[in-house]
Amino acid sequence: MKKLKIIGFFLLATLLMSCICGGGSPTVAPTPTPTTKKLLLIFNGESNSGGETPNTSATPAELAVRPQVQILNNTSLLYEDLDIGTNNTIGHFGIGCCTMHGWELEVANQVVANPSTYTDTLFLIKTGQGGSTIDQWKVNCGAYCDTNDNWIGNFYRRVNASRTLFLRSDIIPVIFLSIGVNDLLQNTRNDTFQNKLYRHINTLRAITRQTTPVILTKFNGTNTRYNNALDSVANNMGLPKVYTIEATDVPLSDAWHWNYSGMKTMANRFLDVISNNRINW
């Protein structure tokens, strides 16, 4: 009987020590929820995805280095602090480095202003190319792409440099896509453009993740003819997580490009889609 009491005493002592000192089974880290995951934004498309807004429109604070946004340097293929005027339009055809900006300026404003919403840090890859039509993004797209270093090849290299991020469970990649103005200028039919947009989204997802959310910009001014086609792709694609955002009320700097406040409005509409849907991602 005494022997049983001694054994019982040691079992009780062991149990108490495990409670007090953290012994026993190790604590399992919780699976990240969509609201605690970090965002990896991929900008793609034509000139509006790079940004045609002069940096002279921005405030000194907006032109300061923003460590909260880690942008892929398209030359070194390494991440660094966003520094508009230094590293935000590298390797974008038709826009020299780096006197212009696009959606990244307002994205950075929001990350700085709302650190808890964006878990302190956001990752960014810019892959757009000015003047591009949707056919110039297809795989093996011919001489034009070859002479301009192949747009989809550049997309692949930039995404591949970030492959470790895509493999992380605490990362949500999201594609911001604006394309169609140059196809409108070439008089591409609506149904033809729509079918090519299906292909383009599937190509981007094959390189990133098959379930990567895609948010499409619609257009304004004289460029609204494709808006129904863009909505049709989002509504009828048969794939999840494709969305459109309105642009008919967004101010332009010319016939095709959003101005300083317009770029901010579009960036906030992108972020609103993420805020409203990321719980399902």
PDB file of C-alpha atoms in Angstrom:
ATOM      1  CA  MET A   1       0.000   0.000   0.000  1.00  0.00           C
ATOM      2  CA  LYS A   2       2.827   2.391   0.925  1.00  0.00           C
ATOM      3  CA  LYS A   3       4.514   1.585  -2.368  1.00  0.00           C
ATOM      4  CA  LEU A   4       1.360   2.525  -4.303  1.00  0.00           C
ATOM      5  CA  LYS A   5       1.103   5.820  -2.396  1.00  0.00           C
ATOM      6  CA  ILE A   6       4.717   6.691  -3.274  1.00  0.00           C
ATOM      7  CA  ILE A   7       4.087   5.925  -6.983  1.00  0.00           C
ATOM      8  CA  GLY A   8       0.923   8.010  -6.871  1.00  0.00           C
ATOM      9  CA  PHE A   9       2.821  10.905  -5.288  1.00  0.00           C
ATOM     10  CA  PHE A  10       5.432  10.895  -8.058  1.00  0.00           C
ATOM     11  CA  LEU A  11       2.756  10.737 -10.784  1.00  0.00           C
ATOM     12  CA  LEU A  12       0.956  13.697  -9.230  1.00  0.00           C
ATOM     13  CA  ALA A  13       4.220  15.638  -8.898  1.00  0.00           C
ATOM     14  CA  THR A  14       5.066  14.950 -12.554  1.00  0.00           C
ATOM     15  CA  LEU A  15       1.635  16.154 -13.645  1.00  0.00           C
ATOM     16  CA  LEU A  16       1.932  19.345 -11.599  1.00  0.00           C
ATOM     17  CA  MET A  17       5.413  20.071 -12.955  1.00  0.00           C
ATOM     18  CA  SER A  18       4.181  19.630 -16.527  1.00  0.00           C
ATOM     19  CA  CYS A  19       1.425  22.163 -15.869  1.00  0.00           C
ATOM     20  CA  ILE A  20       3.725  24.670 -14.108  1.00  0.00           C
ATOM     21  CA  CYS A  21       6.883  24.311 -16.178  1.00  0.00           C
ATOM     22  CA  GLY A  22       5.460  23.577 -19.624  1.00  0.00           C
ATOM     23  CA  GLY A  23       6.414  19.903 -19.688  1.00  0.00           C
ATOM     24  CA  GLY A  24       4.397  17.228 -21.438  1.00  0.00           C
ATOM     25  CA  SER A  25       3.230  17.505 -25.041  1.00  0.00           C
ATOM     26  CA  PRO A  26       4.650  20.472 -27.010  1.00  0.00           C
ATOM     27  CA  THR A  27       2.280  23.290 -27.931  1.00  0.00           C
ATOM     28  CA  VAL A  28       1.155  23.103 -31.564  1.00  0.00           C
ATOM     29  CA  ALA A  29       1.289  26.428 -33.411  1.00  0.00           C
ATOM     30  CA  PRO A  30      -2.177  27.439 -34.657  1.00  0.00           C
ATOM     31  CA  THR A  31      -2.862  27.313 -38.387  1.00  0.00           C
ATOM     32  CA  PRO A  32      -2.811  30.858 -39.761  1.00  0.00           C
ATOM     33  CA  THR A  33      -6.291  32.188 -40.494  1.00  0.00           C
ATOM     34  CA  PRO A  34      -6.989  34.350 -43.561  1.00  0.00           C
ATOM     35  CA  THR A  35      -7.037  37.468 -41.379  1.00  0.00           C
ATOM     36  CA  THR A  36      -3.578  36.739 -39.948  1.00  0.00           C
ATOM     37  CA  LYS A  37      -1.948  35.783 -43.237  1.00  0.00           C
ATOM     38  CA  LYS A  38       0.279  38.159 -45.181  1.00  0.00           C
ATOM     39  CA  LEU A  39      -0.637  39.329 -48.676  1.00  0.00           C
ATOM     40  CA  LEU A  40       1.518  38.858 -51.760  1.00  0.00           C
ATOM     41  CA  LEU A  41       0.182  41.177 -54.463  1.00  0.00           C
ATOM     42  CA  ILE A  42       1.060  40.615 -58.133  1.00  0.00           C
ATOM     43  CA  PHE A  43       0.323  43.528 -60.478  1.00  0.00           C
ATOM     44  CA  ASN A  44      -0.144  42.458 -64.100  1.00  0.00           C
ATOM     45  CA  GLY A  45      -1.362  43.870 -67.383  1.00  0.00           C
ATOM     46  CA  GLU A  46      -0.644  46.962 -69.462  1.00  0.00           C
ATOM     47  CA  SER A  47       0.537  50.472 -68.566  1.00  0.00           C
ATOM     48  CA  ASN A  48      -2.046  51.146 -65.851  1.00  0.00           C
ATOM     49  CA  SER A  49      -0.662  48.169 -63.920  1.00  0.00           C
ATOM     50  CA  GLY A  50       2.735  49.845 -63.869  1.00  0.00           C
ATOM     51  CA  GLY A  51       1.477  53.344 -63.277  1.00  0.00           C
ATOM     52  CA  GLU A  52       1.473  56.457 -65.417  1.00  0.00           C
ATOM     53  CA  THR A  53       1.196  58.976 -62.564  1.00  0.00           C
ATOM     54  CA  PRO A  54       4.175  61.351 -62.153  1.00  0.00           C
ATOM     55  CA  ASN A  55       5.876  61.157 -58.776  1.00  0.00           C
ATOM     56  CA  THR A  56       5.648  64.945 -58.606  1.00  0.00           C
ATOM     57  CA  SER A  57       1.974  64.432 -57.675  1.00  0.00           C
ATOM     58  CA  ALA A  58       2.889  62.516 -54.507  1.00  0.00           C
ATOM     59  CA  THR A  59       3.571  63.902 -51.039  1.00  0.00           C
ATOM     60  CA  PRO A  60       7.014  63.661 -49.396  1.00  0.00           C
ATOM     61  CA  ALA A  61       5.647  61.004 -47.012  1.00  0.00           C
ATOM     62  CA  GLU A  62       4.430  58.927 -49.969  1.00  0.00           C
ATOM     63  CA  LEU A  63       7.850  59.144 -51.578  1.00  0.00           C
ATOM     64  CA  ALA A  64       9.640  58.051 -48.407  1.00  0.00           C
ATOM     65  CA  VAL A  65      11.020  54.539 -48.062  1.00  0.00           C
ATOM     66  CA  ARG A  66       8.239  52.154 -46.959  1.00  0.00           C
ATOM     67  CA  PRO A  67       9.670  49.042 -45.270  1.00  0.00           C
ATOM     68  CA  GLN A  68       6.125  47.822 -44.613  1.00  0.00           C
ATOM     69  CA  VAL A  69       5.875  46.961 -48.335  1.00  0.00           C
ATOM     70  CA  GLN A  70       8.527  44.577 -49.595  1.00  0.00           C
ATOM     71  CA  ILE A  71       8.794  44.908 -53.376  1.00  0.00           C
ATOM     72  CA  LEU A  72      10.639  42.513 -55.651  1.00  0.00           C
ATOM     73  CA  ASN A  73      13.479  44.357 -57.353  1.00  0.00           C
ATOM     74  CA  ASN A  74      13.007  43.277 -60.980  1.00  0.00           C
ATOM     75  CA  THR A  75      16.741  43.473 -61.665  1.00  0.00           C
ATOM     76  CA  SER A  76      18.237  41.708 -58.648  1.00  0.00           C
ATOM     77  CA  LEU A  77      15.106  39.560 -58.068  1.00  0.00           C
ATOM     78  CA  LEU A  78      15.476  40.219 -54.346  1.00  0.00           C
ATOM     79  CA  TYR A  79      12.948  41.834 -52.022  1.00  0.00           C
ATOM     80  CA  GLU A  80      13.646  45.283 -50.634  1.00  0.00           C
ATOM     81  CA  ASP A  81      11.793  48.194 -49.031  1.00  0.00           C
ATOM     82  CA  LEU A  82       9.446  49.973 -51.425  1.00  0.00           C
ATOM     83  CA  ASP A  83      11.042  53.250 -52.451  1.00  0.00           C
ATOM     84  CA  ILE A  84       8.926  55.064 -55.024  1.00  0.00           C
ATOM     85  CA  GLY A  85      11.315  56.808 -57.373  1.00  0.00           C
ATOM     86  CA  THR A  86      13.958  54.095 -57.005  1.00  0.00           C
ATOM     87  CA  ASN A  87      12.560  50.596 -57.373  1.00  0.00           C
ATOM     88  CA  ASN A  88       8.842  50.668 -58.253  1.00  0.00           C
ATOM     89  CA  THR A  89       8.854  50.627 -62.079  1.00  0.00           C
ATOM     90  CA  ILE A  90      11.970  48.626 -62.914  1.00  0.00           C
ATOM     91  CA  GLY A  91      11.648  46.563 -66.098  1.00  0.00           C
ATOM     92  CA  HIS A  92       8.262  47.940 -67.166  1.00  0.00           C
ATOM     93  CA  PHE A  93       8.177  48.493 -70.929  1.00  0.00           C
ATOM     94  CA  GLY A  94       7.221  52.065 -71.802  1.00  0.00           C
ATOM     95  CA  ILE A  95       7.891  53.455 -68.318  1.00  0.00           C
ATOM     96  CA  GLY A  96      11.441  54.340 -67.354  1.00  0.00           C
ATOM     97  CA  CYS A  97      12.698  53.814 -63.840  1.00  0.00           C
ATOM     98  CA  CYS A  98      11.355  55.421 -61.816  1.00  0.00           C
ATOM     99  CA  THR A  99       9.630  58.764 -62.349  1.00  0.00           C
ATOM    100  CA  MET A 100       6.090  57.324 -62.273  1.00  0.00           C
ATOM    101  CA  HIS A 101       4.003  55.333 -59.836  1.00  0.00           C
ATOM    102  CA  GLY A 102       0.803  53.305 -59.799  1.00  0.00           C
ATOM    103  CA  TRP A 103      -1.345  51.394 -57.313  1.00  0.00           C
ATOM    104  CA  GLU A 104       1.635  50.659 -55.064  1.00  0.00           C
ATOM    105  CA  LEU A 105       1.597  54.194 -53.650  1.00  0.00           C
ATOM    106  CA  GLU A 106      -1.886  53.907 -52.127  1.00  0.00           C
ATOM    107  CA  VAL A 107      -1.353  50.263 -51.163  1.00  0.00           C
ATOM    108  CA  ALA A 108       1.643  51.436 -49.126  1.00  0.00           C
ATOM    109  CA  ASN A 109      -0.428  54.256 -47.594  1.00  0.00           C
ATOM    110  CA  GLN A 110      -2.993  51.715 -46.400  1.00  0.00           C
ATOM    111  CA  VAL A 111      -0.451  49.243 -45.049  1.00  0.00           C
ATOM    112  CA  VAL A 112       1.258  52.011 -43.067  1.00  0.00           C
ATOM    113  CA  ALA A 113      -2.060  53.355 -41.753  1.00  0.00           C
ATOM    114  CA  ASN A 114      -3.514  49.923 -40.891  1.00  0.00           C
ATOM    115  CA  PRO A 115      -0.657  47.650 -39.768  1.00  0.00           C
ATOM    116  CA  SER A 116      -2.879  45.143 -37.966  1.00  0.00           C
ATOM    117  CA  THR A 117      -5.038  44.656 -41.075  1.00  0.00           C
ATOM    118  CA  TYR A 118      -2.004  43.783 -43.161  1.00  0.00           C
ATOM    119  CA  THR A 119      -0.040  41.980 -40.419  1.00  0.00           C
ATOM    120  CA  ASP A 120       2.662  44.679 -40.593  1.00  0.00           C
ATOM    121  CA  THR A 121       4.171  43.597 -43.930  1.00  0.00           C
ATOM    122  CA  LEU A 122       2.914  43.139 -47.488  1.00  0.00           C
ATOM    123  CA  PHE A 123       4.853  41.642 -50.418  1.00  0.00           C
ATOM    124  CA  LEU A 124       4.601  43.044 -53.965  1.00  0.00           C
ATOM    125  CA  ILE A 125       5.630  41.844 -57.428  1.00  0.00           C
ATOM    126  CA  LYS A 126       5.109  44.185 -60.380  1.00  0.00           C
ATOM    127  CA  THR A 127       4.939  42.359 -63.719  1.00  0.00           C
ATOM    128  CA  GLY A 128       2.998  44.661 -66.069  1.00  0.00           C
ATOM    129  CA  GLN A 129       4.245  45.849 -69.456  1.00  0.00           C
ATOM    130  CA  GLY A 130       3.175  49.096 -71.115  1.00  0.00           C
ATOM    131  CA  GLY A 131       1.437  48.912 -74.488  1.00  0.00           C
ATOM    132  CA  SER A 132       0.809  45.175 -74.231  1.00  0.00           C
ATOM    133  CA  THR A 133      -2.155  43.408 -75.787  1.00  0.00           C
ATOM    134  CA  ILE A 134      -3.493  40.222 -74.291  1.00  0.00           C
ATOM    135  CA  ASP A 135      -2.002  38.136 -77.127  1.00  0.00           C
ATOM    136  CA  GLN A 136       1.461  39.366 -76.201  1.00  0.00           C
ATOM    137  CA  TRP A 137       1.087  37.574 -72.864  1.00  0.00           C
ATOM    138  CA  LYS A 138       0.465  34.127 -74.259  1.00  0.00           C
ATOM    139  CA  VAL A 139       3.112  31.417 -74.081  1.00  0.00           C
ATOM    140  CA  ASN A 140       5.343  31.344 -77.197  1.00  0.00           C
ATOM    141  CA  CYS A 141       3.723  34.537 -78.445  1.00  0.00           C
ATOM    142  CA  GLY A 142       6.135  35.121 -81.311  1.00  0.00           C
ATOM    143  CA  ALA A 143       8.651  37.678 -82.496  1.00  0.00           C
ATOM    144  CA  TYR A 144       7.233  40.699 -80.649  1.00  0.00           C
ATOM    145  CA  CYS A 145       7.599  39.014 -77.268  1.00  0.00           C
ATOM    146  CA  ASP A 146      10.979  37.550 -78.134  1.00  0.00           C
ATOM    147  CA  THR A 147      12.388  40.950 -79.065  1.00  0.00           C
ATOM    148  CA  ASN A 148      11.023  42.444 -75.845  1.00  0.00           C
ATOM    149  CA  ASP A 149      12.343  39.697 -73.565  1.00  0.00           C
ATOM    150  CA  ASN A 150       9.044  37.789 -73.565  1.00  0.00           C
ATOM    151  CA  TRP A 151       6.442  39.252 -71.202  1.00  0.00           C
ATOM    152  CA  ILE A 152       5.198  35.928 -69.840  1.00  0.00           C
ATOM    153  CA  GLY A 153       8.810  34.810 -69.417  1.00  0.00           C
ATOM    154  CA  ASN A 154       9.473  37.875 -67.285  1.00  0.00           C
ATOM    155  CA  PHE A 155       6.338  37.120 -65.285  1.00  0.00           C
ATOM    156  CA  TYR A 156       7.559  33.574 -64.683  1.00  0.00           C
ATOM    157  CA  ARG A 157      11.049  34.672 -63.617  1.00  0.00           C
ATOM    158  CA  ARG A 158       9.722  37.225 -61.140  1.00  0.00           C
ATOM    159  CA  VAL A 159       7.216  34.815 -59.637  1.00  0.00           C
ATOM    160  CA  ASN A 160       9.755  32.014 -59.547  1.00  0.00           C
ATOM    161  CA  ALA A 161      12.157  34.244 -57.607  1.00  0.00           C
ATOM    162  CA  SER A 162       9.385  34.390 -54.989  1.00  0.00           C
ATOM    163  CA  ARG A 163       8.624  30.653 -55.001  1.00  0.00           C
ATOM    164  CA  THR A 164       9.383  30.214 -51.299  1.00  0.00           C
ATOM    165  CA  LEU A 165       6.621  32.743 -50.520  1.00  0.00           C
ATOM    166  CA  PHE A 166       4.104  30.822 -52.624  1.00  0.00           C
ATOM    167  CA  LEU A 167       4.911  27.668 -50.664  1.00  0.00           C
ATOM    168  CA  ARG A 168       4.194  29.294 -47.294  1.00  0.00           C
ATOM    169  CA  SER A 169       0.834  28.609 -45.636  1.00  0.00           C
ATOM    170  CA  ASP A 170       0.746  32.100 -44.128  1.00  0.00           C
ATOM    171  CA  ILE A 171       0.821  33.853 -47.529  1.00  0.00           C
ATOM    172  CA  ILE A 172      -2.185  34.753 -49.723  1.00  0.00           C
ATOM    173  CA  PRO A 173      -1.191  35.668 -53.298  1.00  0.00           C
ATOM    174  CA  VAL A 174      -3.609  37.968 -55.159  1.00  0.00           C
ATOM    175  CA  ILE A 175      -3.334  39.152 -58.779  1.00  0.00           C
ATOM    176  CA  PHE A 176      -4.372  42.724 -59.649  1.00  0.00           C
ATOM    177  CA  LEU A 177      -4.969  42.659 -63.415  1.00  0.00           C
ATOM    178  CA  SER A 178      -5.690  45.565 -65.772  1.00  0.00           C
ATOM    179  CA  ILE A 179      -5.665  44.737 -69.477  1.00  0.00           C
ATOM    180  CA  GLY A 180      -7.798  45.580 -72.503  1.00  0.00           C
ATOM    181  CA  VAL A 181      -7.122  49.189 -73.511  1.00  0.00           C
ATOM    182  CA  ASN A 182      -4.586  48.218 -76.184  1.00  0.00           C
ATOM    183  CA  ASP A 183      -6.891  45.480 -77.479  1.00  0.00           C
ATOM    184  CA  LEU A 184      -9.656  48.093 -77.752  1.00  0.00           C
ATOM    185  CA  LEU A 185      -7.308  50.295 -79.757  1.00  0.00           C
ATOM    186  CA  GLN A 186      -6.746  47.336 -82.103  1.00  0.00           C
ATOM    187  CA  ASN A 187     -10.523  46.806 -82.409  1.00  0.00           C
ATOM    188  CA  THR A 188     -10.421  43.275 -81.002  1.00  0.00           C
ATOM    189  CA  ARG A 189     -13.964  41.876 -80.801  1.00  0.00           C
ATOM    190  CA  ASN A 190     -15.536  41.516 -77.358  1.00  0.00           C
ATOM    191  CA  ASP A 191     -15.998  37.745 -77.580  1.00  0.00           C
ATOM    192  CA  THR A 192     -12.435  37.290 -78.853  1.00  0.00           C
ATOM    193  CA  PHE A 193     -11.024  39.379 -76.017  1.00  0.00           C
ATOM    194  CA  GLN A 194     -13.147  37.491 -73.491  1.00  0.00           C
ATOM    195  CA  ASN A 195     -11.853  34.094 -74.628  1.00  0.00           C
ATOM    196  CA  LYS A 196      -8.272  35.330 -74.554  1.00  0.00           C
ATOM    197  CA  LEU A 197      -8.789  36.684 -71.040  1.00  0.00           C
ATOM    198  CA  TYR A 198      -9.848  33.216 -69.866  1.00  0.00           C
ATOM    199  CA  ARG A 199      -6.581  31.881 -71.282  1.00  0.00           C
ATOM    200  CA  HIS A 200      -4.503  34.639 -69.713  1.00  0.00           C
ATOM    201  CA  ILE A 201      -5.919  34.101 -66.228  1.00  0.00           C
ATOM    202  CA  ASN A 202      -5.336  30.364 -66.515  1.00  0.00           C
ATOM    203  CA  THR A 203      -1.737  31.025 -67.583  1.00  0.00           C
ATOM    204  CA  LEU A 204      -1.088  33.332 -64.618  1.00  0.00           C
ATOM    205  CA  ARG A 205      -2.618  30.807 -62.233  1.00  0.00           C
ATOM    206  CA  ALA A 206      -0.571  27.955 -63.667  1.00  0.00           C
ATOM    207  CA  ILE A 207       2.569  29.928 -62.753  1.00  0.00           C
ATOM    208  CA  THR A 208       1.382  31.127 -59.327  1.00  0.00           C
ATOM    209  CA  ARG A 209      -1.289  28.906 -57.759  1.00  0.00           C
ATOM    210  CA  GLN A 210      -4.352  27.406 -59.447  1.00  0.00           C
ATOM    211  CA  THR A 211      -6.552  29.077 -56.824  1.00  0.00           C
ATOM    212  CA  THR A 212      -4.914  32.524 -56.856  1.00  0.00           C
ATOM    213  CA  PRO A 213      -7.626  35.206 -56.576  1.00  0.00           C
ATOM    214  CA  VAL A 214      -7.716  37.549 -59.582  1.00  0.00           C
ATOM    215  CA  ILE A 215      -9.205  41.059 -59.422  1.00  0.00           C
ATOM    216  CA  LEU A 216      -9.878  42.718 -62.791  1.00  0.00           C
ATOM    217  CA  THR A 217     -10.216  46.427 -63.413  1.00  0.00           C
ATOM    218  CA  LYS A 218     -13.036  47.622 -65.603  1.00  0.00           C
ATOM    219  CA  PHE A 219     -12.617  50.778 -67.683  1.00  0.00           C
ATOM    220  CA  ASN A 220     -14.015  54.261 -68.115  1.00  0.00           C
ATOM    221  CA  GLY A 221     -14.070  57.103 -70.596  1.00  0.00           C
ATOM    222  CA  THR A 222     -14.026  55.778 -74.172  1.00  0.00           C
ATOM    223  CA  ASN A 223     -12.800  52.357 -73.034  1.00  0.00           C
ATOM    224  CA  THR A 224     -15.962  50.846 -71.520  1.00  0.00           C
ATOM    225  CA  ARG A 225     -16.795  48.469 -74.392  1.00  0.00           C
ATOM    226  CA  TYR A 226     -15.082  45.523 -72.660  1.00  0.00           C
ATOM    227  CA  ASN A 227     -16.733  46.040 -69.265  1.00  0.00           C
ATOM    228  CA  ASN A 228     -19.456  43.460 -69.962  1.00  0.00           C
ATOM    229  CA  ALA A 229     -16.842  40.977 -71.182  1.00  0.00           C
ATOM    230  CA  LEU A 230     -14.828  41.495 -67.997  1.00  0.00           C
ATOM    231  CA  ASP A 231     -17.930  40.887 -65.878  1.00  0.00           C
ATOM    232  CA  SER A 232     -18.742  37.774 -67.894  1.00  0.00           C
ATOM    233  CA  VAL A 233     -15.299  36.339 -67.223  1.00  0.00           C
ATOM    234  CA  ALA A 234     -15.669  37.011 -63.500  1.00  0.00           C
ATOM    235  CA  ASN A 235     -19.197  35.569 -63.346  1.00  0.00           C
ATOM    236  CA  ASN A 236     -18.990  32.629 -65.744  1.00  0.00           C
ATOM    237  CA  MET A 237     -15.417  31.432 -65.623  1.00  0.00           C
ATOM    238  CA  GLY A 238     -16.197  28.261 -63.727  1.00  0.00           C
ATOM    239  CA  LEU A 239     -13.207  28.987 -61.511  1.00  0.00           C
ATOM    240  CA  PRO A 240     -13.397  30.588 -58.081  1.00  0.00           C
ATOM    241  CA  LYS A 241     -12.095  33.930 -56.932  1.00  0.00           C
ATOM    242  CA  VAL A 242     -12.310  36.132 -60.016  1.00  0.00           C
ATOM    243  CA  TYR A 243     -13.695  39.620 -59.365  1.00  0.00           C
ATOM    244  CA  THR A 244     -14.140  42.950 -61.173  1.00  0.00           C
ATOM    245  CA  ILE A 245     -13.979  46.491 -59.825  1.00  0.00           C
ATOM    246  CA  GLU A 246     -15.810  49.494 -61.244  1.00  0.00           C
ATOM    247  CA  ALA A 247     -13.933  52.352 -62.885  1.00  0.00           C
ATOM    248  CA  THR A 248     -16.536  54.446 -64.716  1.00  0.00           C
ATOM    249  CA  ASP A 249     -16.350  57.197 -62.070  1.00  0.00           C
ATOM    250  CA  VAL A 250     -12.552  57.203 -61.682  1.00  0.00           C
ATOM    251  CA  PRO A 251     -10.666  60.289 -62.990  1.00  0.00           C
ATOM    252  CA  LEU A 252      -8.190  59.970 -65.853  1.00  0.00           C
ATOM    253  CA  SER A 253      -5.041  61.887 -66.751  1.00  0.00           C
ATOM    254  CA  ASP A 254      -5.623  61.270 -70.475  1.00  0.00           C
ATOM    255  CA  ALA A 255      -7.876  59.016 -72.542  1.00  0.00           C
ATOM    256  CA  TRP A 256      -6.434  55.795 -71.086  1.00  0.00           C
ATOM    257  CA  HIS A 257      -4.640  56.243 -67.748  1.00  0.00           C
ATOM    258  CA  TRP A 258      -5.896  56.983 -64.238  1.00  0.00           C
ATOM    259  CA  ASN A 259      -4.482  60.081 -62.589  1.00  0.00           C
ATOM    260  CA  TYR A 260      -3.065  60.488 -59.062  1.00  0.00           C
ATOM    261  CA  SER A 261      -6.410  60.319 -57.273  1.00  0.00           C
ATOM    262  CA  GLY A 262      -7.724  57.739 -59.751  1.00  0.00           C
ATOM    263  CA  MET A 263      -4.835  55.361 -59.038  1.00  0.00           C
ATOM    264  CA  LYS A 264      -5.585  55.731 -55.327  1.00  0.00           C
ATOM    265  CA  THR A 265      -9.271  54.991 -55.867  1.00  0.00           C
ATOM    266  CA  MET A 266      -8.527  51.862 -57.881  1.00  0.00           C
ATOM    267  CA  ALA A 267      -5.995  50.640 -55.311  1.00  0.00           C
ATOM    268  CA  ASN A 268      -8.544  51.056 -52.533  1.00  0.00           C
ATOM    269  CA  ARG A 269     -11.159  49.180 -54.537  1.00  0.00           C
ATOM    270  CA  PHE A 270      -8.719  46.311 -54.984  1.00  0.00           C
ATOM    271  CA  LEU A 271      -8.086  46.278 -51.254  1.00  0.00           C
ATOM    272  CA  ASP A 272     -11.820  46.396 -50.517  1.00  0.00           C
ATOM    273  CA  VAL A 273     -12.313  43.206 -52.535  1.00  0.00           C
ATOM    274  CA  ILE A 274      -9.577  41.553 -50.471  1.00  0.00           C
ATOM    275  CA  SER A 275     -11.088  42.799 -47.209  1.00  0.00           C
ATOM    276  CA  ASN A 276     -14.529  41.496 -48.150  1.00  0.00           C
ATOM    277  CA  ASN A 277     -13.393  38.097 -49.388  1.00  0.00           C
ATOM    278  CA  ARG A 278     -10.132  37.024 -47.751  1.00  0.00           C
ATOM    279  CA  ILE A 279     -11.952  35.101 -45.000  1.00  0.00           C
ATOM    280  CA  ASN A 280     -12.951  32.652 -47.786  1.00  0.00           C
ATOM    281  CA  TRP A 281      -9.426  32.428 -49.197  1.00  0.00           C
TER     282      TRP A 281
END
